[in-house]
Amino acid sequence: MILEILGEGIIKMTELLKIENLYVKIDEKEILHGLNLQINSGEVHAVMGRNGSGKSTFSNTLMGHPAYKISSGQISFDKKAINDLKPNDRAKLGLFLGFQYPLSIPGVTVANFLRQANKALKGDSVSPRDFRKLLYEKMDDLEIEHAFATRYVNDGFSGGEKKRMEILQMAMLEPRLAILDEPDSGLDIDSLKLVAESINKYKQKNPLVAILLVTHYQRILDYIKPDKVHVFIDGNIVESGGPELALELEKKGYDWLTGKEAIKA
Amino acid sequence: MALELNNEYQYGFHDSEENYAFKSTRGLTKEIVLSISKMKNEPKWMTEFRLKALEIFYKKPMPKWGNTGLLAEIDFENIFYYVKSSEKQEKNWEDVPKEIKNTFDRLGIPEAERKFLAGVSAQYESEVVYHSLREDLKKLGVLFLDMDSGLREHPEIVKKYFATIIPSEDNKFAALNSAVWSGGSFIYVPPNTNVEIPLQAYFRINTENMGQFERTLIIADEGSSVHYIEGCTAPTYSSDSLHSAVVELIALKNAKIRYTTIQNWSKNVYNLVTKRAVAHEGAVVEWLDGNMGSKLTMKYPSIYLVGERAHGEVVSVALASGSDQHQDAGAKIVHAAPNTTSVITSKSISRNGGRATYRGLLKVHKGAFNVKSTVKCDALMLDEKSRSDTYPTMEIDEKGVQIEHEATVSKIEDEKLFYLMSRGLSEEQAKLMIVNGFMEPFVKELPMEYAVELNRLIELEMEGAVG
Ligand SMILES: Nc1ncnc2c1ncn2[C@@H]1O[C@H](COP(=O)(O)OP(=O)(O)O)[C@@H](O)[C@H]1O
Ligand SMILES: [Mg+2]
């Protein structure tokens, strides 16, 4: 067991994800320069930073994108190194990545896609009927029309629809660590609220789930309260703090942190 | 990310030929043509038609396009042109010779018939060995026979339409078929009669170096409709067999014909088929053509829209798998009347060195006003070794026609694989999902049972697709 419930809703947090001294390259260009971070089960971490600071590189690397090569350092999940695992094996351990730019899969319906993903992750335990019922419930939460179940995955979806679809996938696949890469970008305020509420709902139902929320706006953090906030600059975390750090960034921008030393393990 | 070819062609088994009723010698002579006609007890006009076609076949050069290299390798002298596996045709599966029945059992035909077909024809080598049609359709006057019986029992209809759409002169293989044809289906649907459940024919080659030359003629009379489905398989042999069919469809005023093919030949079969339809006023013809297997397929279902408001549609998919396979397929639509419309949707997948070619012709005759046509060709290549070519031709002799044309060639993007794998799918499952999605426009048009079967075949073909 990775946690003990100590009665009265007090939960002893246990290490879920640990990143030590992580260096990552793409096409021989180093993007991440020695990152350190620990996320315990049940925690919500926000990662903030300007465009191009390496947030997506970080997210993709955690999920095992083959183009992002780890030159040194270690990623552990449940205290086991996962550096060499394929994305599907990471998904089976409980990692999930909500994509900043979700891809379309023409000819494959949302329902079929989710059913097959569900089967791959959890085995074939649910009947098609129960699965559909569950899917509709989660769609309702996100105010996604049921007709989307028979549309092709992200094919012709608007930016906002794609983002909601990522959260729907999270809710259906039930990861233990949800890495959400800018789930808020391109959303109007109503959609943003829906997305945030869905994330919260999932979190409330599954208090041990950890969330790594990547964003460059403070706004979504009004709805989803982070335990920790980390600031990314040039492929490093240069500052970490509580929710107040996000507010400070909102006021002061990122400039005051530029040139700061990376936080060491 | 190389794909491993799944070499196991599941229909590659073959049966003993011990109890065959007749097997011609190898090679093609006038004597063989005469003896086929004699054994079938044909009217004189048909014997003469055959002999004339044989002359044309001898004279005609091989096609100068397509895969001329592979075509040149066909050894016409090495082929058995007529093989009769059984003396007679049966109406009960129990009466079909045991070995042959076993084969069709393994192919699932009797079961499919029980479940969802209105009529079944099963051809084994040159002759149809089993045939059935539901009583209610018989009562309505629907004719569904093998072509030989059609000629015997309804000579007036056959003579009126036979070879009117595809004359022997059309091409070398149409001439060959005309000379030695045997089996195939004959269908006539009376006016205003709708055959709602599909009729199916199944073609099986068993003998090595066999030539199968079935001949199909479908006439949908005014205001009627019919859906015909054909499936094909053959055993795997080291030397080649030849399948060269001729299929003619006639949709009279306001009639509708849908013709679905799911071929899955073994890799030693040359599949060189001529398929053509004529759609009269207000008629609709649809070819759904699924090409898997074979060594070389050359097939371009055609539709001549000769009456006003006729509509033609060709949806084809081809899966070319392995460096010893070439799918050269496509469509041909001729708009010869005003207000006619057409849609061509072609999807090809090439993998593991396979080669897929789309060859299409869209022709609009002078005087065919207000024509609308959409042509969409998509090719998906699964690796660098594979090849895909597109040759769309348009001959437009009228102004103001509305034509949309779109062609894409794509690869499975790593980003897409990553997306699907991040959801728990293995690389193999992810590729299969993308391929199935790509095929979806074809598959969704099929009756459910066939859609399931096709997906299963694709899955088998893709098995071991690990990178
Ligand atoms: N696939 C890629 N190929 C080349 N460079 C990349 C690729 N992905 C990211 N980069 C580079 O890495 C840096 C960080 O990008 P990214 O991780 O997308 O930042 P963020 O998500 O914070 O906007 C940028 O300089 C970007 O150009
Ligand atoms: Mg990003």
PDB file of C-alpha atoms in Angstrom, chain A residues 141 192-202 204 223-224:
ATOM      1  CA  ASP A 141     -20.487  16.955 -16.261  1.00  0.00           C
ATOM      2  CA  LEU A 192     -12.854  27.151 -18.179  1.00  0.00           C
ATOM      3  CA  LYS A 193     -15.243  26.807 -15.244  1.00  0.00           C
ATOM      4  CA  LEU A 194     -16.632  23.540 -16.578  1.00  0.00           C
ATOM      5  CA  VAL A 195     -13.183  22.103 -17.100  1.00  0.00           C
ATOM      6  CA  ALA A 196     -12.043  23.206 -13.652  1.00  0.00           C
ATOM      7  CA  GLU A 197     -15.165  21.824 -12.000  1.00  0.00           C
ATOM      8  CA  SER A 198     -14.690  18.496 -13.725  1.00  0.00           C
ATOM      9  CA  ILE A 199     -11.110  18.304 -12.573  1.00  0.00           C
ATOM     10  CA  ASN A 200     -12.205  19.143  -9.035  1.00  0.00           C
ATOM     11  CA  LYS A 201     -14.976  16.605  -9.140  1.00  0.00           C
ATOM     12  CA  TYR A 202     -12.578  13.909 -10.215  1.00  0.00           C
ATOM     13  CA  GLN A 204     -12.867  14.921  -4.813  1.00  0.00           C
ATOM     14  CA  TYR A 223     -10.897  27.317  -9.334  1.00  0.00           C
ATOM     15  CA  ILE A 224      -8.364  24.609  -8.698  1.00  0.00           C
TER      16      ILE A 224
END
